[in-house]
Amino acid sequence: MNANLLLLAIADGVSYAGLLFLVALGLTLIFGVMGILNVAHGSLYAFGGYTAATLVGWAMQAAGGPTLLLLGALLAAAALVGVVLGVVLEIGLLRQVQGRDPVLQLLVTFGAFMMLEDAQRLIWGASPYSTSEVVSRLGTSELLGVTYTNYQLLLIPVMAIVIYAALQYFLRHSRVGKQIVATTHNAEVATAMGINVRRIRLVTFVLGAILGALGGALAAPTTSLVPGVGTEMIVLSFAVVATAGLGQITGALVAAAMIGLARSFAIYTVPELEVVVPYLIMVIVLLVRPYGLFTVARARRI
Amino acid sequence: MLIRAITAGGAIACIAAGLAFPWAKTSIVTALCYGLAALGVAVLMRAGQVSFGHAMYACLSAYTVAFLARRFPGLDAALLIGAGVAASLASGAVIGSFVVRYREIFFAMLNLALSMVLFSLLGKFYEVTGGTDGLRIDRPTLAGIALDRAGYETALLLVTVGLCVLLGSLVQRFFHSSAGEALAAVKSNETRLEYLGLSAQRILWNGYVLSAGLAGLAGALVALLQGLVTPESGYWLRSGELVFIAILGGAAHALGSFIGALAFEVIKLFAAAYLTGVWQLILGAVLIGVILVAPGGITGVLLKPRRAAKPKFQPEPVAGGS
């Protein structure tokens, strides 16, 4: 592997890790507050991607599409999908099974995932979808002799870092953020302290859903969307979340970087193993630390 | 009594329907095989665990059958089935020793992740596995007898019905053996189980190997019936269907999986005729509906009156067993 390929692999890996982090962040946030692994998160990613592709298409037709408008369309798609599907899923489903057997809660999101997969195929069909216009608008940069698109090299990683920082600030310094942290620690005590846990659950779920959809929307310009992207993403982002430890935000950043880079190195060296590498990392980590890298020890409740 | 009547009636109805309408044979055998595999999922469900990747054992077994049948033509179907089940038991034992350390979300998703890896590897290594086109299997002899297509399907139908009745009752007996009751205790309170001096991991591992074997048997039978194995048989959607059947049938009795599987096959035929393209949508909707309305599934509803005889006092389940 020469230096150019190495750089290319790193650039690929960082950009992919950024997307992975956004999706995993949504997943881990929802888990922290609600104790639910939202399997339908993969569908949110797919819906975000498809909606972004559609909106960017419209923006280009209607206004000729200045670059900023196209970027705005990506973000708008994520917000739209996150709010609409997030509210529907939380109020329509998760609220109904709150407090039930965790396996049943998991199965309910799995059922929603199956339904959304078909809904997505009904709306956008089975042929590949993509919208690379945004990427070519932003141009390319040369880094030590390797040319790479600004979109993947700068926009995605910067976006991921900004969102990470903003979320940390939000959780530590805003009223709602602090309430979310309190609910994560203990929902019953939070209720006793006068926090409206119902509202917090809804807010968190929608926030997580937007992050999942944003991952999809940002991925839309660089990948082609086909039925099944949602499945791949939910499993992969679970691998990130599990490696980090469920509910760990900073951990998810580190784990996403690890898995994103490892995956892109695998693509350049042993392409057959591309799919296996993320799980290999997860399995090795879980063998040594069964509840993830960054989980703190918890008291056992009998 | 009710259960026995349903079992006997169901077995006879399956055979009679298969003989009366030859076109239905494939559907019936497929449905029963789904039932066998779903029974495996139901075994784990009794322990409170759900696997989103159990189709991988059916798939592993099917590929074992295909590899052997192509490498050694003339190998008997009985041997092929045995080899398929052995392969799924062995892989279940290895993978199980790792996944039984986890519960609930981790357990479900690790199984899903492993099945996704298997699925994509089968699709990628074209030279060995035939890629997404899969591998063909020529019709083997069954117990030393070479049969024509109709006879072969009838024989498979009889074998499958026999195996379903046999394994269904054995698994039901297992549920009420001490090992089976211990398995159910993993769900109700693992910590108390450990205090009794039993290893919860070991107990769950037993259940896991059993469930892998059941799924493997189903996979081998379907492979022999269809004469073709594809990576599709290990796709997550297949695993989802198994979970669906197990939930629909309920884990209260081994018979539930088979009732669930037949109901599933009927929904499938109906959907194929009237609602093409929304298959997963229907499955998902029914799954959510069953969970919201009758979380015990069909057998949960059927066996309800008996529960009233039990003492009213039920110890409160304690949150967070570990």
Coordinates of C-alpha atoms in Angstrom, one line a residue:
Chain A
M1 CA 0.0 0.0 0.0
N2 CA 1.7 3.3 -1.1
A3 CA 1.3 6.7 0.5
N4 CA -1.3 7.9 -1.9
L5 CA -3.6 5.0 -1.3
L6 CA -3.0 5.3 2.4
L7 CA -4.2 9.0 2.3
L8 CA -7.1 8.1 0.1
A9 CA -8.1 5.4 2.6
I10 CA -7.9 7.8 5.5
A11 CA -10.0 10.4 3.7
D12 CA -12.6 7.8 2.8
G13 CA -12.6 6.5 6.3
V14 CA -13.0 9.9 8.0
S15 CA -15.8 10.8 5.7
Y16 CA -17.6 7.5 6.3
A17 CA -16.9 7.7 10.0
G18 CA -18.7 11.1 10.1
L19 CA -21.8 9.7 8.6
L20 CA -21.7 6.6 10.8
F21 CA -21.2 8.8 13.9
L22 CA -24.3 10.9 13.1
V23 CA -26.5 7.8 12.8
A24 CA -25.0 6.1 15.8
L25 CA -25.4 9.3 17.8
G26 CA -29.1 9.3 17.2
L27 CA -29.4 5.6 18.1
T28 CA -27.4 5.9 21.3
L29 CA -29.2 9.1 22.4
I30 CA -32.6 7.3 22.1
F31 CA -31.3 4.3 23.9
G32 CA -30.0 6.4 26.8
V33 CA -33.3 8.0 27.5
M34 CA -35.8 5.4 26.5
G35 CA -33.9 2.2 27.0
I36 CA -35.0 1.1 23.5
L37 CA -32.9 0.0 20.6
N38 CA -34.7 1.6 17.7
V39 CA -34.3 -0.9 14.9
A40 CA -36.4 1.5 12.7
H41 CA -33.5 3.9 12.9
G42 CA -32.1 2.3 9.7
S43 CA -35.3 3.3 7.9
L44 CA -34.9 6.9 9.1
Y45 CA -31.5 6.9 7.5
A46 CA -32.9 5.5 4.3
F47 CA -35.9 7.9 4.3
G48 CA -33.5 10.8 5.0
G49 CA -31.4 9.9 2.0
Y50 CA -34.3 9.4 -0.4
T51 CA -36.0 12.6 0.7
A52 CA -32.8 14.5 0.4
A53 CA -32.3 13.2 -3.2
T54 CA -35.9 14.2 -4.1
L55 CA -35.7 17.7 -2.5
V56 CA -32.3 18.4 -4.1
G57 CA -33.9 17.4 -7.5
W58 CA -36.7 19.9 -6.9
A59 CA -34.4 22.6 -5.8
M60 CA -32.4 22.3 -9.0
Q61 CA -35.5 22.3 -11.2
A62 CA -37.3 25.1 -9.5
A63 CA -34.6 27.7 -8.7
G64 CA -31.7 26.5 -10.8
G65 CA -30.2 25.7 -7.5
P66 CA -27.6 27.9 -5.9
T67 CA -25.2 25.7 -3.9
L68 CA -26.5 27.0 -0.6
L69 CA -30.0 26.1 -1.5
L70 CA -29.0 22.6 -2.3
L71 CA -27.2 22.2 1.0
G72 CA -30.3 23.7 2.7
A73 CA -32.4 21.0 0.9
L74 CA -30.2 18.3 2.5
L75 CA -30.8 19.7 6.0
A76 CA -34.5 20.3 5.4
A77 CA -34.9 16.7 4.3
A78 CA -33.4 15.5 7.5
A79 CA -35.5 17.8 9.7
L80 CA -38.7 16.9 7.8
V81 CA -38.2 13.1 8.0
G82 CA -37.0 13.2 11.6
V83 CA -39.9 15.3 12.9
V84 CA -42.6 13.5 10.9
L85 CA -41.5 9.9 11.4
G86 CA -40.1 10.6 14.8
V87 CA -43.4 11.9 16.1
V88 CA -45.4 9.2 14.5
L89 CA -43.2 6.4 15.8
E90 CA -42.9 7.7 19.3
I91 CA -46.5 8.6 19.9
G92 CA -48.0 5.9 17.7
L93 CA -45.9 3.0 18.8
L94 CA -43.3 3.4 21.5
R95 CA -45.6 5.2 23.9
Q96 CA -48.0 2.3 23.7
V97 CA -45.5 -0.3 24.7
Q98 CA -43.7 1.8 27.3
G99 CA -42.8 -0.3 30.4
R100 CA -43.5 -3.6 28.7
D101 CA -41.1 -6.5 28.3
P102 CA -37.9 -5.1 26.6
V103 CA -38.0 -7.8 24.0
L104 CA -41.5 -6.8 22.9
Q105 CA -40.3 -3.2 22.7
L106 CA -37.5 -4.3 20.5
L107 CA -39.9 -6.3 18.3
V108 CA -42.3 -3.4 17.9
T109 CA -39.5 -1.3 16.4
F110 CA -38.5 -4.2 14.2
G111 CA -42.1 -4.4 13.0
A112 CA -42.0 -0.7 12.2
F113 CA -38.8 -1.3 10.4
M114 CA -40.3 -4.0 8.2
M115 CA -43.2 -1.7 7.3
L116 CA -41.0 1.3 6.5
E117 CA -38.8 -0.7 4.3
D118 CA -41.7 -1.5 2.1
A119 CA -43.1 2.0 2.3
Q120 CA -39.8 3.3 1.1
R121 CA -39.9 0.9 -1.9
L122 CA -43.5 2.0 -2.7
I123 CA -42.6 5.7 -2.7
W124 CA -39.2 5.7 -4.4
G125 CA -39.2 2.3 -6.3
A126 CA -36.4 -0.2 -6.4
S127 CA -34.0 1.5 -8.9
P128 CA -30.9 3.2 -7.5
Y129 CA -31.2 6.9 -6.5
S130 CA -28.5 9.4 -6.2
T131 CA -27.8 13.1 -6.4
S132 CA -24.1 14.0 -6.9
E133 CA -24.7 17.6 -7.9
V134 CA -23.9 19.0 -4.5
V135 CA -20.5 17.2 -4.5
S136 CA -19.4 18.6 -7.8
R137 CA -20.5 22.1 -6.8
L138 CA -18.2 22.1 -3.8
G139 CA -15.2 21.2 -5.9
T140 CA -12.1 19.3 -5.0
S141 CA -9.0 19.8 -2.9
E142 CA -5.5 18.5 -3.3
L143 CA -4.0 17.0 -0.2
L144 CA -0.3 15.9 -0.6
G145 CA -0.9 15.0 -4.2
V146 CA -4.2 13.2 -3.7
T147 CA -7.3 14.9 -5.1
Y148 CA -10.4 14.5 -3.1
T149 CA -13.9 16.1 -3.0
N150 CA -14.4 18.9 -0.5
Y151 CA -17.8 17.5 0.3
Q152 CA -16.4 14.3 1.8
L153 CA -13.1 15.7 3.0
L154 CA -14.4 18.8 4.7
L155 CA -18.2 19.1 4.9
I156 CA -19.1 15.8 6.4
P157 CA -16.3 15.6 9.1
V158 CA -16.8 19.2 10.0
M159 CA -20.6 18.7 10.2
A160 CA -20.1 15.7 12.5
I161 CA -17.8 17.5 14.8
V162 CA -20.0 20.6 15.0
I163 CA -23.0 18.5 15.8
Y164 CA -21.1 16.6 18.4
A165 CA -20.0 19.8 20.1
A166 CA -23.4 21.4 19.8
L167 CA -25.1 18.4 21.3
Q168 CA -22.6 18.3 24.2
Y169 CA -23.3 22.0 24.8
F170 CA -27.0 21.5 24.6
L171 CA -27.0 18.6 27.0
R172 CA -24.8 20.4 29.6
H173 CA -26.1 24.0 29.4
S174 CA -29.7 24.1 28.3
R175 CA -32.7 23.4 30.4
V176 CA -34.1 20.6 28.1
G177 CA -30.6 19.1 27.7
K178 CA -30.2 18.9 31.4
Q179 CA -33.6 17.3 31.7
I180 CA -32.6 14.7 29.1
V181 CA -29.4 13.8 31.1
A182 CA -31.5 13.5 34.3
T183 CA -34.0 11.2 32.6
T184 CA -31.1 9.1 31.2
H185 CA -29.8 8.6 34.8
N186 CA -33.1 7.7 36.3
A187 CA -36.6 8.3 34.8
E188 CA -38.4 7.8 38.1
V189 CA -36.4 10.2 40.1
A190 CA -36.6 12.7 37.2
T191 CA -40.3 12.5 37.3
A192 CA -40.3 13.1 41.1
M193 CA -38.2 16.2 40.5
G194 CA -41.0 17.6 38.3
I195 CA -39.5 16.8 34.9
N196 CA -42.1 15.9 32.3
V197 CA -40.5 12.6 31.2
R198 CA -43.1 12.0 28.6
R199 CA -42.2 15.2 26.8
I200 CA -38.5 14.5 27.2
R201 CA -38.9 11.1 25.7
L202 CA -40.7 12.6 22.7
V203 CA -38.1 15.4 22.3
T204 CA -35.2 12.9 22.5
F205 CA -36.7 10.5 20.1
V206 CA -37.3 13.2 17.5
L207 CA -33.8 14.6 18.0
G208 CA -32.4 11.1 17.5
A209 CA -34.6 10.6 14.5
I210 CA -33.3 13.8 12.9
L211 CA -29.7 12.7 13.5
G212 CA -30.4 9.4 11.8
A213 CA -32.1 11.1 8.8
L214 CA -29.3 13.6 8.6
G215 CA -26.8 10.8 8.2
G216 CA -28.9 9.5 5.3
A217 CA -29.3 13.0 3.8
L218 CA -25.6 13.7 3.9
A219 CA -24.8 10.2 2.5
A220 CA -27.2 10.7 -0.5
P221 CA -24.9 12.8 -2.6
T222 CA -22.0 10.3 -2.4
T223 CA -23.6 7.0 -2.5
S224 CA -26.4 5.5 -4.6
L225 CA -29.5 4.6 -2.6
V226 CA -30.9 1.2 -3.1
P227 CA -33.5 -0.8 -1.1
G228 CA -31.6 -2.4 1.8
V229 CA -29.3 0.6 2.7
G230 CA -31.3 0.9 5.9
T231 CA -30.6 -2.6 7.0
E232 CA -26.9 -2.2 6.5
M233 CA -26.9 1.1 8.4
I234 CA -28.8 -0.1 11.4
V235 CA -26.5 -3.1 11.8
L236 CA -23.4 -1.0 11.3
S237 CA -24.5 1.8 13.6
F238 CA -25.4 -0.8 16.2
A239 CA -21.8 -2.1 15.9
V240 CA -20.6 1.4 16.6
V241 CA -22.9 1.9 19.5
A242 CA -22.2 -1.5 21.0
T243 CA -18.4 -1.1 20.6
A244 CA -18.7 2.3 22.4
G245 CA -21.1 1.1 25.1
L246 CA -24.9 1.8 24.8
G247 CA -25.7 5.4 25.6
Q248 CA -22.1 6.7 25.4
I249 CA -21.9 9.8 23.2
T250 CA -18.2 10.5 23.2
G251 CA -17.5 6.8 23.0
A252 CA -19.6 6.7 19.8
L253 CA -17.4 9.3 18.2
V254 CA -14.3 7.2 18.9
A255 CA -15.9 4.0 17.9
A256 CA -17.2 5.5 14.7
A257 CA -13.8 6.7 13.8
M258 CA -12.3 3.3 14.5
I259 CA -14.8 1.4 12.5
G260 CA -15.0 3.9 9.7
L261 CA -11.2 3.9 9.2
A262 CA -10.8 0.1 9.6
R263 CA -13.6 -0.4 7.0
S264 CA -12.0 1.9 4.4
F265 CA -8.5 0.2 5.0
A266 CA -10.2 -3.1 4.3
I267 CA -11.7 -1.8 1.1
Y268 CA -8.3 -0.8 -0.2
T269 CA -6.5 -4.0 0.9
V270 CA -8.9 -6.9 1.2
P271 CA -12.2 -5.8 -0.4
E272 CA -13.9 -9.1 0.3
L273 CA -13.7 -8.5 4.0
E274 CA -15.2 -5.0 3.8
V275 CA -18.5 -6.1 5.5
V276 CA -16.7 -8.3 8.1
V277 CA -14.3 -5.8 9.5
P278 CA -16.7 -3.7 11.6
Y279 CA -18.2 -6.8 13.2
L280 CA -14.8 -8.2 13.8
I281 CA -13.9 -5.0 15.8
M282 CA -17.2 -5.2 17.7
V283 CA -16.7 -8.9 18.5
I284 CA -13.1 -8.4 19.7
V285 CA -14.1 -5.4 21.9
L286 CA -17.1 -7.2 23.3
L287 CA -15.1 -10.3 24.1
V288 CA -12.8 -8.2 26.3
R289 CA -15.4 -5.7 27.5
P290 CA -18.9 -7.2 27.3
Y291 CA -20.7 -3.9 27.6
G292 CA -18.5 -1.7 25.3
L293 CA -15.3 0.3 25.6
F294 CA -16.6 3.3 27.5
T295 CA -19.3 1.9 29.8
V296 CA -18.8 2.7 33.5
A297 CA -19.5 0.0 36.0
R298 CA -23.0 0.0 37.3
A299 CA -24.4 -1.3 40.6
R300 CA -26.3 -4.6 40.1
R301 CA -30.0 -4.5 40.9
I302 CA -31.4 -7.8 42.2
Chain B
M1 CA -56.3 -32.9 25.2
L2 CA -57.1 -30.0 23.0
I3 CA -53.4 -29.8 22.0
R4 CA -53.3 -33.5 21.1
A5 CA -56.4 -33.2 19.0
I6 CA -55.0 -30.2 17.1
T7 CA -51.7 -32.0 16.6
A8 CA -53.2 -35.2 15.2
G9 CA -55.8 -33.3 13.2
G10 CA -53.2 -30.9 11.8
A11 CA -50.8 -33.7 10.8
I12 CA -53.5 -35.7 9.1
A13 CA -54.9 -32.6 7.4
C14 CA -51.4 -31.6 6.1
I15 CA -50.8 -35.1 4.6
A16 CA -54.4 -35.3 3.2
A17 CA -54.2 -31.9 1.6
G18 CA -50.8 -32.7 0.1
L19 CA -52.1 -35.9 -1.4
A20 CA -55.4 -34.4 -2.6
F21 CA -53.8 -31.3 -4.1
P22 CA -50.3 -32.2 -5.4
W23 CA -49.6 -28.5 -6.1
A24 CA -50.0 -27.7 -2.4
K25 CA -47.2 -30.1 -1.3
T26 CA -44.4 -27.6 -1.7
S27 CA -46.3 -25.0 0.3
I28 CA -47.1 -27.4 3.1
V29 CA -43.6 -28.7 3.5
T30 CA -42.2 -25.1 3.3
A31 CA -44.7 -24.0 6.0
L32 CA -43.8 -26.9 8.3
C33 CA -40.1 -26.2 7.9
Y34 CA -40.7 -22.6 8.8
G35 CA -42.5 -24.0 11.8
L36 CA -39.5 -26.1 12.8
A37 CA -37.1 -23.1 12.5
A38 CA -39.6 -20.8 14.3
L39 CA -39.8 -23.4 17.1
G40 CA -36.0 -22.8 17.5
V41 CA -36.7 -19.1 17.9
A42 CA -39.5 -19.9 20.3
V43 CA -37.1 -22.0 22.5
L44 CA -35.0 -18.9 22.9
M45 CA -38.0 -16.7 23.4
R46 CA -38.9 -18.8 26.5
A47 CA -35.6 -17.6 27.9
G48 CA -36.7 -14.0 27.1
Q49 CA -34.2 -13.7 24.2
V50 CA -35.0 -13.0 20.6
S51 CA -32.6 -13.7 17.7
F52 CA -32.8 -11.5 14.6
G53 CA -30.4 -13.8 12.8
H54 CA -31.6 -17.4 13.1
A55 CA -32.1 -17.9 9.4
M56 CA -28.3 -18.1 9.2
Y57 CA -28.4 -21.6 10.7
A58 CA -31.0 -22.7 8.1
C59 CA -28.7 -21.2 5.5
L60 CA -25.5 -22.8 6.8
S61 CA -27.2 -26.2 6.9
A62 CA -28.6 -25.7 3.3
Y63 CA -25.1 -24.8 2.0
T64 CA -23.7 -27.9 3.8
V65 CA -26.2 -30.0 2.0
A66 CA -25.5 -28.4 -1.3
F67 CA -21.7 -28.7 -1.0
L68 CA -21.9 -32.3 0.0
A69 CA -24.4 -33.2 -2.7
R70 CA -22.2 -31.6 -5.4
R71 CA -19.0 -33.0 -4.1
F72 CA -20.3 -36.6 -3.6
P73 CA -23.1 -37.2 -6.0
G74 CA -25.3 -40.1 -5.0
L75 CA -25.2 -39.3 -1.3
D76 CA -28.5 -40.2 0.3
A77 CA -30.9 -37.5 1.4
A78 CA -31.0 -38.8 4.9
L79 CA -27.2 -38.4 5.2
L80 CA -27.4 -35.0 3.7
I81 CA -30.0 -33.9 6.2
G82 CA -27.9 -35.4 9.0
A83 CA -24.8 -33.5 7.8
G84 CA -26.8 -30.3 7.5
V85 CA -28.1 -30.6 11.1
A86 CA -24.7 -31.5 12.3
A87 CA -23.2 -28.4 10.7
S88 CA -25.8 -26.1 12.2
L89 CA -25.4 -27.7 15.7
A90 CA -21.6 -27.3 15.5
S91 CA -21.8 -23.7 14.4
G92 CA -24.5 -23.0 16.9
A93 CA -22.3 -24.5 19.6
V94 CA -19.4 -22.2 18.6
I95 CA -21.3 -19.0 18.0
G96 CA -23.6 -19.8 21.0
S97 CA -20.6 -19.9 23.4
F98 CA -20.0 -16.3 22.5
V99 CA -23.6 -14.8 22.2
V100 CA -25.0 -16.4 25.4
R101 CA -23.0 -13.9 27.3
Y102 CA -25.4 -11.2 26.1
R103 CA -29.0 -10.5 26.7
E104 CA -31.9 -8.8 25.0
I105 CA -30.7 -6.1 22.6
F106 CA -27.1 -7.3 22.4
F107 CA -28.3 -10.9 21.9
A108 CA -30.7 -9.9 19.2
M109 CA -28.4 -7.6 17.3
L110 CA -25.3 -9.8 17.5
N111 CA -27.2 -12.6 15.9
L112 CA -28.4 -10.1 13.2
A113 CA -24.8 -8.9 12.6
L114 CA -23.5 -12.4 12.3
S115 CA -26.2 -13.4 9.9
M116 CA -25.5 -10.3 7.8
V117 CA -21.8 -11.3 7.6
L118 CA -22.7 -14.8 6.4
F119 CA -25.2 -13.4 3.9
S120 CA -22.7 -11.0 2.3
L121 CA -19.8 -13.5 2.4
L122 CA -22.0 -16.1 0.6
G123 CA -22.7 -13.4 -2.1
K124 CA -19.1 -12.3 -2.4
F125 CA -17.1 -15.5 -2.8
Y126 CA -18.5 -16.4 -6.2
E127 CA -16.2 -19.3 -7.0
V128 CA -17.1 -21.2 -3.9
T129 CA -20.7 -20.4 -3.3
G130 CA -22.0 -19.5 -6.7
G131 CA -22.6 -15.9 -5.5
T132 CA -26.2 -14.7 -5.4
D133 CA -27.3 -17.3 -8.0
G134 CA -26.7 -20.0 -5.4
L135 CA -26.0 -23.7 -5.9
R136 CA -28.2 -26.3 -7.5
I137 CA -28.7 -29.7 -6.0
D138 CA -29.7 -32.7 -8.0
R139 CA -32.5 -34.8 -6.6
P140 CA -30.8 -37.4 -4.3
T141 CA -32.1 -40.8 -3.4
L142 CA -34.2 -41.0 -0.3
A143 CA -33.4 -43.9 2.0
G144 CA -31.8 -45.6 -0.9
I145 CA -34.8 -45.3 -3.2
A146 CA -34.6 -43.2 -6.4
L147 CA -37.9 -41.3 -6.8
D148 CA -39.5 -39.2 -9.5
R149 CA -40.4 -35.7 -8.7
A150 CA -44.0 -36.3 -7.5
G151 CA -42.9 -39.3 -5.4
Y152 CA -40.0 -37.4 -4.0
E153 CA -42.2 -34.5 -2.9
T154 CA -44.7 -36.9 -1.3
A155 CA -41.9 -38.6 0.6
L156 CA -40.5 -35.3 1.8
L157 CA -44.0 -34.3 2.9
L158 CA -44.4 -37.5 5.0
V159 CA -40.9 -37.2 6.4
T160 CA -41.5 -33.5 7.3
V161 CA -44.8 -34.1 9.0
G162 CA -43.3 -37.0 11.0
L163 CA -40.3 -35.0 12.1
C164 CA -42.5 -32.0 13.0
V165 CA -44.8 -34.2 15.2
L166 CA -41.8 -36.0 16.8
L167 CA -39.7 -32.9 17.4
G168 CA -42.6 -30.8 18.4
S169 CA -43.5 -33.2 21.2
L170 CA -39.9 -33.7 22.2
V171 CA -39.4 -29.9 22.5
Q172 CA -42.6 -29.6 24.5
R173 CA -41.3 -32.3 26.9
F174 CA -38.0 -30.4 27.1
F175 CA -39.9 -27.3 28.1
H176 CA -41.2 -29.0 31.1
S177 CA -38.0 -30.9 32.0
S178 CA -35.8 -29.3 34.6
A179 CA -33.4 -28.0 31.9
G180 CA -36.4 -26.4 30.1
E181 CA -37.8 -24.9 33.3
A182 CA -34.4 -23.5 34.0
L183 CA -34.4 -21.9 30.5
A184 CA -37.7 -20.2 31.3
A185 CA -36.1 -19.0 34.6
V186 CA -33.4 -17.1 32.6
K187 CA -36.3 -14.9 31.6
S188 CA -38.0 -14.5 34.9
N189 CA -35.0 -14.0 37.1
E190 CA -31.5 -14.9 36.2
T191 CA -29.9 -13.9 39.4
R192 CA -32.1 -16.2 41.5
L193 CA -31.3 -19.0 39.0
E194 CA -27.6 -18.4 39.7
Y195 CA -28.2 -18.6 43.4
L196 CA -29.7 -22.1 42.8
G197 CA -26.2 -23.1 41.6
L198 CA -27.1 -23.2 37.9
S199 CA -25.2 -21.5 35.2
A200 CA -27.5 -19.3 33.3
Q201 CA -25.1 -19.1 30.4
R202 CA -24.8 -22.8 30.2
I203 CA -28.6 -23.2 30.2
L204 CA -29.0 -20.6 27.5
W205 CA -26.2 -22.3 25.5
N206 CA -28.1 -25.6 25.6
G207 CA -31.2 -23.8 24.3
Y208 CA -29.2 -22.0 21.7
V209 CA -27.7 -25.2 20.3
L210 CA -31.1 -26.8 20.2
S211 CA -32.6 -23.8 18.4
A212 CA -29.7 -23.8 15.9
G213 CA -30.3 -27.5 15.2
L214 CA -34.0 -27.0 14.6
A215 CA -33.3 -24.1 12.2
G216 CA -30.7 -26.3 10.5
L217 CA -33.1 -29.2 10.0
A218 CA -35.6 -26.9 8.5
G219 CA -32.9 -25.4 6.2
A220 CA -31.8 -28.8 5.0
L221 CA -35.3 -30.0 4.2
V222 CA -36.2 -26.8 2.3
A223 CA -32.9 -27.1 0.3
L224 CA -33.7 -30.7 -0.7
L225 CA -37.3 -29.7 -1.6
Q226 CA -36.3 -26.8 -3.8
G227 CA -33.1 -28.2 -5.2
L228 CA -31.5 -24.8 -4.9
V229 CA -29.8 -22.9 -2.2
T230 CA -29.2 -19.1 -2.3
P231 CA -27.8 -16.6 0.2
E232 CA -31.3 -15.2 0.3
S233 CA -32.2 -18.1 2.7
G234 CA -30.0 -16.4 5.3
Y235 CA -31.2 -12.8 4.7
W236 CA -32.4 -10.8 7.7
L237 CA -35.9 -10.8 6.3
R238 CA -36.0 -14.6 6.6
S239 CA -35.0 -14.3 10.3
G240 CA -37.6 -11.6 10.7
E241 CA -40.2 -14.0 9.4
L242 CA -39.1 -16.6 11.9
V243 CA -39.5 -14.2 14.7
F244 CA -42.9 -13.2 13.3
I245 CA -44.1 -16.8 13.3
A246 CA -42.8 -17.5 16.8
I247 CA -44.6 -14.4 18.1
L248 CA -47.8 -15.1 16.2
G249 CA -47.8 -18.7 17.4
G250 CA -46.6 -17.9 20.9
A251 CA -44.0 -19.6 23.0
A252 CA -46.5 -21.1 25.5
H253 CA -46.5 -24.4 23.6
A254 CA -44.4 -26.0 21.0
L255 CA -47.4 -26.4 18.8
G256 CA -47.7 -22.7 18.5
S257 CA -44.8 -22.3 16.0
F258 CA -46.5 -24.7 13.6
I259 CA -49.9 -23.1 13.9
G260 CA -48.1 -19.7 13.4
A261 CA -46.2 -21.1 10.4
L262 CA -49.4 -22.3 8.7
A263 CA -51.1 -19.0 9.4
F264 CA -48.0 -17.3 8.0
E265 CA -48.2 -19.4 4.8
V266 CA -51.9 -18.5 4.3
I267 CA -51.1 -14.8 4.8
K268 CA -48.3 -15.2 2.3
L269 CA -50.4 -16.8 -0.4
F270 CA -53.1 -14.2 0.2
A271 CA -50.6 -11.4 -0.1
A272 CA -49.0 -12.9 -3.2
A273 CA -52.4 -13.0 -4.9
Y274 CA -53.8 -9.7 -4.0
L275 CA -51.2 -7.4 -2.5
T276 CA -47.9 -7.9 -4.3
G277 CA -45.1 -5.6 -3.2
V278 CA -46.3 -4.9 0.3
W279 CA -45.4 -8.2 1.9
Q280 CA -43.1 -6.7 4.6
L281 CA -45.6 -4.0 5.3
I282 CA -48.3 -6.6 6.1
L283 CA -45.9 -8.7 8.2
G284 CA -44.8 -5.7 10.2
A285 CA -48.3 -4.5 10.7
V286 CA -49.5 -7.9 11.9
L287 CA -46.4 -8.3 14.1
I288 CA -47.1 -5.0 15.8
G289 CA -50.8 -5.8 16.1
V290 CA -50.2 -9.2 17.7
I291 CA -47.8 -7.6 20.2
L292 CA -50.3 -4.9 21.2
V293 CA -53.4 -7.1 21.3
A294 CA -52.2 -10.6 22.3
P295 CA -48.5 -10.7 23.3
G296 CA -48.9 -14.4 24.1
G297 CA -49.7 -15.3 20.5
I298 CA -52.2 -17.9 19.4
T299 CA -51.2 -20.5 22.0
G300 CA -51.3 -17.8 24.6
V301 CA -55.0 -17.3 23.8
L302 CA -55.7 -21.1 23.4
L303 CA -54.1 -22.0 26.7
K304 CA -55.5 -19.1 28.8
P305 CA -58.2 -20.9 30.8
R306 CA -55.7 -23.2 32.3
R307 CA -53.7 -20.4 33.9
A308 CA -56.7 -19.5 36.1
A309 CA -56.2 -22.8 38.0
K310 CA -52.8 -21.6 39.1
P311 CA -52.5 -19.7 42.4
K312 CA -53.2 -16.0 42.1
F313 CA -50.0 -14.9 43.7
Q314 CA -47.3 -14.1 41.2
P315 CA -44.0 -12.7 42.5
E316 CA -43.3 -9.3 40.9
P317 CA -40.6 -9.5 38.3
V318 CA -37.6 -7.5 39.5
A319 CA -36.2 -4.9 37.1
G320 CA -32.8 -5.3 35.7
G321 CA -31.9 -8.9 36.6
S322 CA -28.1 -8.5 36.0

